[in-house]
Short mmCIF file of C-alpha atoms in Angstrom, two decimals:
data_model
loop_
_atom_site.label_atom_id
_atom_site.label_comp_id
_atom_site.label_asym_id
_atom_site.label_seq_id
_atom_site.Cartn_x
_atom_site.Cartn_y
_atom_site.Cartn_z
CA UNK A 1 -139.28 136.16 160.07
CA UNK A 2 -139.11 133.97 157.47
CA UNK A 3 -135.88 133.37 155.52
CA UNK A 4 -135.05 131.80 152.18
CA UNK A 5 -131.20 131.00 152.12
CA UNK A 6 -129.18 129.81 149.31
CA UNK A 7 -125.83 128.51 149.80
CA UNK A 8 -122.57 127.85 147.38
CA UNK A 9 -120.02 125.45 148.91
CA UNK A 10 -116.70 124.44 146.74
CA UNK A 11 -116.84 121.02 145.40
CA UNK A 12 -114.09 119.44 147.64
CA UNK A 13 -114.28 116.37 150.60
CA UNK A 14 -111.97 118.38 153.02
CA UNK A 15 -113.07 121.90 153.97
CA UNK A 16 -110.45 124.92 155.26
CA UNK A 17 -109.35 127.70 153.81
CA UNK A 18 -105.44 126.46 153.34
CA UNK A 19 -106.94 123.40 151.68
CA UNK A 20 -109.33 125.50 149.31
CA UNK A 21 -106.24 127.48 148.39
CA UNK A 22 -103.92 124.73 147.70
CA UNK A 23 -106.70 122.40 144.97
CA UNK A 24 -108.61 125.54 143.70
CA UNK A 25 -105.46 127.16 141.64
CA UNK A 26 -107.02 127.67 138.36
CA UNK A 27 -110.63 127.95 139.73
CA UNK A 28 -113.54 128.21 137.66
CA UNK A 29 -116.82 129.29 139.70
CA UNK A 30 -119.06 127.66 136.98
CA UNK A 31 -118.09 124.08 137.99
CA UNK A 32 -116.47 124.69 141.74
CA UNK A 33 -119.37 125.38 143.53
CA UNK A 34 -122.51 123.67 144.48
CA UNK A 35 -125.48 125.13 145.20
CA UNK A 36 -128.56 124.37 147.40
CA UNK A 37 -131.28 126.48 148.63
CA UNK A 38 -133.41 126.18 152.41
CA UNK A 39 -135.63 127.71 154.35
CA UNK A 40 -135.03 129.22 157.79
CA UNK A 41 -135.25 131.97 160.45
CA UNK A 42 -133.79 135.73 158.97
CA UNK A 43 -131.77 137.07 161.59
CA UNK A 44 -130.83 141.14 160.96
CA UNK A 45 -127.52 142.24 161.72
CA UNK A 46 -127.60 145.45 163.93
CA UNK A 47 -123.93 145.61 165.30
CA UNK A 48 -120.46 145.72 163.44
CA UNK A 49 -120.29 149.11 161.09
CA UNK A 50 -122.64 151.24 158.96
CA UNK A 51 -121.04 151.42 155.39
CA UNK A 52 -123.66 154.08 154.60
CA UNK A 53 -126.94 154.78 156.41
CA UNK A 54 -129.26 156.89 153.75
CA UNK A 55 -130.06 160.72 154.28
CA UNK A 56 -131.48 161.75 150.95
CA UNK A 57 -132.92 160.27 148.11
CA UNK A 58 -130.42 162.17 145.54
CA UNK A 59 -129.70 160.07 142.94
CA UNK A 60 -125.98 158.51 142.61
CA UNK A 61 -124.85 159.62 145.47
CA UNK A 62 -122.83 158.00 148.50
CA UNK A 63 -125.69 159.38 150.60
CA UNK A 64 -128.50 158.21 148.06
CA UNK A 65 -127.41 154.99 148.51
CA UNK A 66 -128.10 154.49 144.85
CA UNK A 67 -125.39 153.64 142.01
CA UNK A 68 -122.77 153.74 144.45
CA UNK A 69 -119.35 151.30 145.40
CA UNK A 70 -117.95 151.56 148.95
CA UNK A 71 -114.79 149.97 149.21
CA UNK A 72 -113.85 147.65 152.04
CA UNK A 73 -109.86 147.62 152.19
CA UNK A 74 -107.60 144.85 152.68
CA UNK A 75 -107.75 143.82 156.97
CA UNK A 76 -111.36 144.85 157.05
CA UNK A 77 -112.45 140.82 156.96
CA UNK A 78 -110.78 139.83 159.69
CA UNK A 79 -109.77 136.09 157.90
CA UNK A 80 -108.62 135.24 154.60
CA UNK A 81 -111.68 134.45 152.77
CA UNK A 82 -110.60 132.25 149.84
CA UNK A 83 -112.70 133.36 146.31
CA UNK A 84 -111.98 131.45 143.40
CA UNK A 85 -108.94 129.90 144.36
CA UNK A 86 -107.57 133.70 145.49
CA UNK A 87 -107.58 135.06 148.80
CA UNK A 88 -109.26 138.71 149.96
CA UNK A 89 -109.72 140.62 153.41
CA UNK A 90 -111.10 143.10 151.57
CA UNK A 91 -113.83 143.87 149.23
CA UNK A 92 -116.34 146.39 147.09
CA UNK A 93 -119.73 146.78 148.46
CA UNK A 94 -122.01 148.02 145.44
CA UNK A 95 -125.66 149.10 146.28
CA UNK A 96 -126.69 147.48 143.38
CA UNK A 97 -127.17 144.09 145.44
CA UNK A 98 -123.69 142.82 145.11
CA UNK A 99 -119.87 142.40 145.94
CA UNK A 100 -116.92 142.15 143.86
CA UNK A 101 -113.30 141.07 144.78
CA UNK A 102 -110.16 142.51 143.22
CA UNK A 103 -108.73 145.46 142.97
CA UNK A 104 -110.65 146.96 139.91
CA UNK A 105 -114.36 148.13 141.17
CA UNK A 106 -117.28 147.92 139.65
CA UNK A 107 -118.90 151.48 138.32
CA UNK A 108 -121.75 152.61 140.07
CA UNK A 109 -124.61 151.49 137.90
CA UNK A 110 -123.27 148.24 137.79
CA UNK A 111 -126.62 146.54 137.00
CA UNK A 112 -125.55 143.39 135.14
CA UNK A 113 -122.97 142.04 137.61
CA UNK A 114 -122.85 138.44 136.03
CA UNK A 115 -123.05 140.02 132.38
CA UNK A 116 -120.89 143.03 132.39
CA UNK A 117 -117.64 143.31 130.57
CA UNK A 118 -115.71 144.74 133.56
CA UNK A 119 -112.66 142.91 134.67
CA UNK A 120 -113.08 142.55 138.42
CA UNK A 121 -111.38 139.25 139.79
CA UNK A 122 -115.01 138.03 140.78
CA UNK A 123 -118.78 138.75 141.66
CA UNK A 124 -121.46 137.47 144.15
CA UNK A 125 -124.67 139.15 143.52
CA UNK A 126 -127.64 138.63 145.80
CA UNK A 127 -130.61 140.84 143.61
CA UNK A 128 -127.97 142.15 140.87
CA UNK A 129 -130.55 144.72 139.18
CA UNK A 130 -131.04 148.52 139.45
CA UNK A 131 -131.55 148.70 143.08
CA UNK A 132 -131.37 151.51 145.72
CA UNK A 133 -131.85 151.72 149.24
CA UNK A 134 -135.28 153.17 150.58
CA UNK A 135 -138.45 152.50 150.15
CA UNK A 136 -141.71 153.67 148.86
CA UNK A 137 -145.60 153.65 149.87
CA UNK A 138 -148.78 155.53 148.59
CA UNK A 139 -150.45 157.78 151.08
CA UNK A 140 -153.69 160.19 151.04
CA UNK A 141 -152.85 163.75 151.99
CA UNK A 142 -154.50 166.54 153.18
CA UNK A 143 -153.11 169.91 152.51
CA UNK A 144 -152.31 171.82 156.18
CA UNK A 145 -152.66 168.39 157.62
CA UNK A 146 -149.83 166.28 159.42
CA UNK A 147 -151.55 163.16 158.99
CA UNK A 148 -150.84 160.16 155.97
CA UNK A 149 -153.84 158.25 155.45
CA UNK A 150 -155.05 154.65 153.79
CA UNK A 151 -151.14 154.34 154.04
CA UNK A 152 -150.60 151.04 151.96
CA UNK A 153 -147.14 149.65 154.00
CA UNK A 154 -145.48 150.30 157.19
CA UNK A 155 -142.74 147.68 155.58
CA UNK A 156 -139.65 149.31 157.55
CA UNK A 157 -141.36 152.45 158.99
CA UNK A 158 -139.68 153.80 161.74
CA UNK A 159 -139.76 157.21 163.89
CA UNK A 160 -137.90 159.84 162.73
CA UNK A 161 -137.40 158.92 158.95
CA UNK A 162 -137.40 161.48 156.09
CA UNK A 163 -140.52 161.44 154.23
CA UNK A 164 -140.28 162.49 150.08
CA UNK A 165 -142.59 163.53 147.61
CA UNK A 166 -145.14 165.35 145.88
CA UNK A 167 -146.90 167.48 148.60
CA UNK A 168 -144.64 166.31 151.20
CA UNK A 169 -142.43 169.22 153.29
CA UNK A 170 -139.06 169.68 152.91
CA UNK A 171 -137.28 167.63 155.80
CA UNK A 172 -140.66 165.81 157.10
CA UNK A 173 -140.26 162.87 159.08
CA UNK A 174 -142.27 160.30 160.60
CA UNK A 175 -143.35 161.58 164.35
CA UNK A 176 -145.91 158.42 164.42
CA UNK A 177 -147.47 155.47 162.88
CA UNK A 178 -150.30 153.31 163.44
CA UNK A 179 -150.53 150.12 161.49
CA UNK A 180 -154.30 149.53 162.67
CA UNK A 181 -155.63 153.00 161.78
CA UNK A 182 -153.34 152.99 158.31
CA UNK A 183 -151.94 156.29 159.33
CA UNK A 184 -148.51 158.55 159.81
CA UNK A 185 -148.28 161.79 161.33
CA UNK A 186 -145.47 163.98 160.23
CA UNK A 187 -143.69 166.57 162.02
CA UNK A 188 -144.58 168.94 159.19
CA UNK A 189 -148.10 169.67 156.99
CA UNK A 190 -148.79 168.39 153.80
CA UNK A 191 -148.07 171.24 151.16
CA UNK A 192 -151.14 169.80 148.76
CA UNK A 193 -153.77 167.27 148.93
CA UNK A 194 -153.78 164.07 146.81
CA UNK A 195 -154.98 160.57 146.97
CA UNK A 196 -152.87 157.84 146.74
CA UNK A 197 -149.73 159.58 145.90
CA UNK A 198 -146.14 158.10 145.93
CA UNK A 199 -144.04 158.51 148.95
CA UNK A 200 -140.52 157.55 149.36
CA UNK A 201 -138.54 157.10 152.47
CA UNK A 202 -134.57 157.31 152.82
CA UNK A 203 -134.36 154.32 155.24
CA UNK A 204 -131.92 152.11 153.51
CA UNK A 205 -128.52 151.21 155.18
CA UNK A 206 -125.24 149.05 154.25
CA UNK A 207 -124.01 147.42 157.10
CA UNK A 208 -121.67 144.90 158.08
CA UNK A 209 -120.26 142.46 160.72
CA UNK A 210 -118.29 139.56 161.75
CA UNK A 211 -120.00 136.97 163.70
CA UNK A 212 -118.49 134.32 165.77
CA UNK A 213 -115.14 133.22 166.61
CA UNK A 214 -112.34 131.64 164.44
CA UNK A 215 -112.07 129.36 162.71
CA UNK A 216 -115.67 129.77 161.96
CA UNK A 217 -116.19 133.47 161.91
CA UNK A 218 -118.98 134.67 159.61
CA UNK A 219 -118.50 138.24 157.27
CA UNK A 220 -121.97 139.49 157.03
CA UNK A 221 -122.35 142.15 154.67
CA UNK A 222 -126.37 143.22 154.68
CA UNK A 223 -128.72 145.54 152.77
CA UNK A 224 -131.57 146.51 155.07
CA UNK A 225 -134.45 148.41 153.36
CA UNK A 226 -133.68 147.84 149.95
CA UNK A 227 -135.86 148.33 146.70
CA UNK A 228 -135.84 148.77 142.75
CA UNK A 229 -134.74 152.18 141.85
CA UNK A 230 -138.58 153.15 140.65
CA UNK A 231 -141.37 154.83 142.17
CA UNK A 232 -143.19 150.64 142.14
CA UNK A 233 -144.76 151.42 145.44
CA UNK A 234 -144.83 148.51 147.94
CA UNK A 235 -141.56 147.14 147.41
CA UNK A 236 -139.37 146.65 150.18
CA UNK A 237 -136.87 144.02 151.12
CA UNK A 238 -133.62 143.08 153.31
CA UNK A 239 -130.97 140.74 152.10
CA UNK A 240 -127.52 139.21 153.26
CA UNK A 241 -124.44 137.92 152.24
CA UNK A 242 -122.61 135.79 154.48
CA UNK A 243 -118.64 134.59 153.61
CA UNK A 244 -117.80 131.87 156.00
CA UNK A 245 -114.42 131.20 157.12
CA UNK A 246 -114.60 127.54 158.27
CA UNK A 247 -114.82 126.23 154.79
CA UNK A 248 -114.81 129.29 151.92
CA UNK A 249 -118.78 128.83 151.60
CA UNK A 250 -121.18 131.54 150.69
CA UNK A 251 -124.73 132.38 151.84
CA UNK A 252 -126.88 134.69 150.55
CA UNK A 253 -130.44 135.34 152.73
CA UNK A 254 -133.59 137.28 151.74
CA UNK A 255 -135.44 138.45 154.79
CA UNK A 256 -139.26 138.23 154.13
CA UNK A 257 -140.25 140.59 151.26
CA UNK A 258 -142.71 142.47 150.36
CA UNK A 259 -143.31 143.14 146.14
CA UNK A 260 -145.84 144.17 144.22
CA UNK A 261 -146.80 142.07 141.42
CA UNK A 262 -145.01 143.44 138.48
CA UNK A 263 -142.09 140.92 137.51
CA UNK A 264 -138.83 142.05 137.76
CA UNK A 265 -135.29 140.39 136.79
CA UNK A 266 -132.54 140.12 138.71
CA UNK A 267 -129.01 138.91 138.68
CA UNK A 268 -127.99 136.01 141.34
CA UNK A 269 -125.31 134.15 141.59
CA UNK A 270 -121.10 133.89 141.33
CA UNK A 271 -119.00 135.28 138.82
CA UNK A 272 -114.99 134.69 138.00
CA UNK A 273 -112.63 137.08 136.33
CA UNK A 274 -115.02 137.12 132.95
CA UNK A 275 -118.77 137.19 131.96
CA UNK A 276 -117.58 133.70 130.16
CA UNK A 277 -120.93 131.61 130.13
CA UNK A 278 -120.72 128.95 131.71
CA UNK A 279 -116.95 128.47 132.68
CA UNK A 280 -116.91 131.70 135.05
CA UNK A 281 -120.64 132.17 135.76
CA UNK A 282 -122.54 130.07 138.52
CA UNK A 283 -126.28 131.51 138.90
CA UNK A 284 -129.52 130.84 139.26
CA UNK A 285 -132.53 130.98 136.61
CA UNK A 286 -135.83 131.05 138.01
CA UNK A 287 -138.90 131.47 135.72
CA UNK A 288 -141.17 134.17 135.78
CA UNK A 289 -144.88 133.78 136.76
#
């Protein structure tokens, strides 16, 4: 699959995380870090631990995976990953496509995670925007009939996900697909027909995981099935961010994606103790079109 990775590494010869500590005392993520961008080979986590693995599509909810912060205490990175000249085992996980460090979180509908006001020690946001996890597709229905037609994505499909929306039974779920056909058959009858009507699927998930061994262990924390909060159908993507421990660097992949064509915003990039422009604020500014 093919992978588009960006990379911030602090501006020092010597690497380490005692080293980063000791020269990065009064930090500023605006001038410490460089960044460069690659291409490469997306690699999904599927091990380590589930931070939340969606069952409904209720709004602002832990569950919903939308508008929410989990917290990852101190000891759950199993290294001292130095941030800004501090150092963290722990962390906030927001579904809004980003971390923060510190011990003040970010709210739930934290969609400006560079911008905000809020005083968290620091931010790295991967797709900082409105964001849920989930998916959707349009679908022809058939009243009394199982069977999805002219489905328009299988982008993260899988057997025994909850199918929502208009005409769609309470608690369907995907019994089958078949990509070649266009089709789903769900273990439940349409309620109404309809052409080309919006169908969501709770199929997003948190997870993360620590790769490798020290002194060059990886914390992956990854989004897998994520979307804009709207009914855009089509949209569909997985993204990771990776702390390493050998030298304090940060990765942040994007998994091939799949958009529609309306052009969307988002938030990327570092963040200090202040939305102070450009002292604590390290991002990227891409140009629509």
């Amino acid at each position: 699959t093919r992978l588009q990775r960006t990379r911030w590494r602090l501006k020092t010869a010597l690497v380490g995380s005692a080293f980063a500590l000791g020269v990065i005392v009064n930090a500023q993520v605006g001038t410490n870090y460089n960044f460069s961008s690659s291409l490469g080979t997306y690699t999904p986590i599927t091990g380590g631990t589930v931070v939340v693995a969606q069952t409904t599509t209720a709004f602002s909810t832990a569950a919903g995976a939308d508008d929410f912060t989990y917290n990852l205490p101190g000891g759950t990175i199993p290294f001292t990953f130095t941030y800004d000249g501090v150092g963290y085992t722990g962390l906030n996980i927001n579904s809004n496509c980003h971390i923060t460090f510190g011990a003040t979180a970010p709210v739930g509908g934290n969609y400006s995670p560079l911008s905000t006001t809020t005083a968290y020690a620091g931010a790295i946001s991967a797709a900082g925007a409105d964001m849920r996890g989930g998916f959707t597709f349009t679908a022809t229905r058939t009243a009394a009939s199982p069977t999805l037609t002219a489905v328009s994505s299988f982008h993260g499909i899988a057997v025994g996900e909850e199918l929502f929306g208009t005409g769609i039974a309470v608690g369907a779920t995907v019994v089958s697909f078949d990509t070649g056909l266009g089709t789903i058959t769900m273990s439940a009858n349409a309620t109404s027909s309809g052409a080309a009507g919006v169908v969501q699927c709770a199929s997003g998930e948190i997870r993360y995981e620590t790769l490798g061994s020290t002194p060059n262990q990886i914390f992956v924390i990854q989004f897998k099935n994520w979307r804009r909060f709207s009914t855009s159908n089509d949209v569909h993507a997985n993204i990771q961010i990776r702390l390493h421990e050998a030298d304090n660097s940060i990765e942040i992949h994007y998994g091939a994606r799949n958009c529609n064509a309306t052009d969307v915003a988002v938030q990327v990039g570092l963040r200090g103790p202040s939305n102070a422009f450009p002292a604590n604020i390290n991002n990227r500014l891409v140009a629509g079109g």
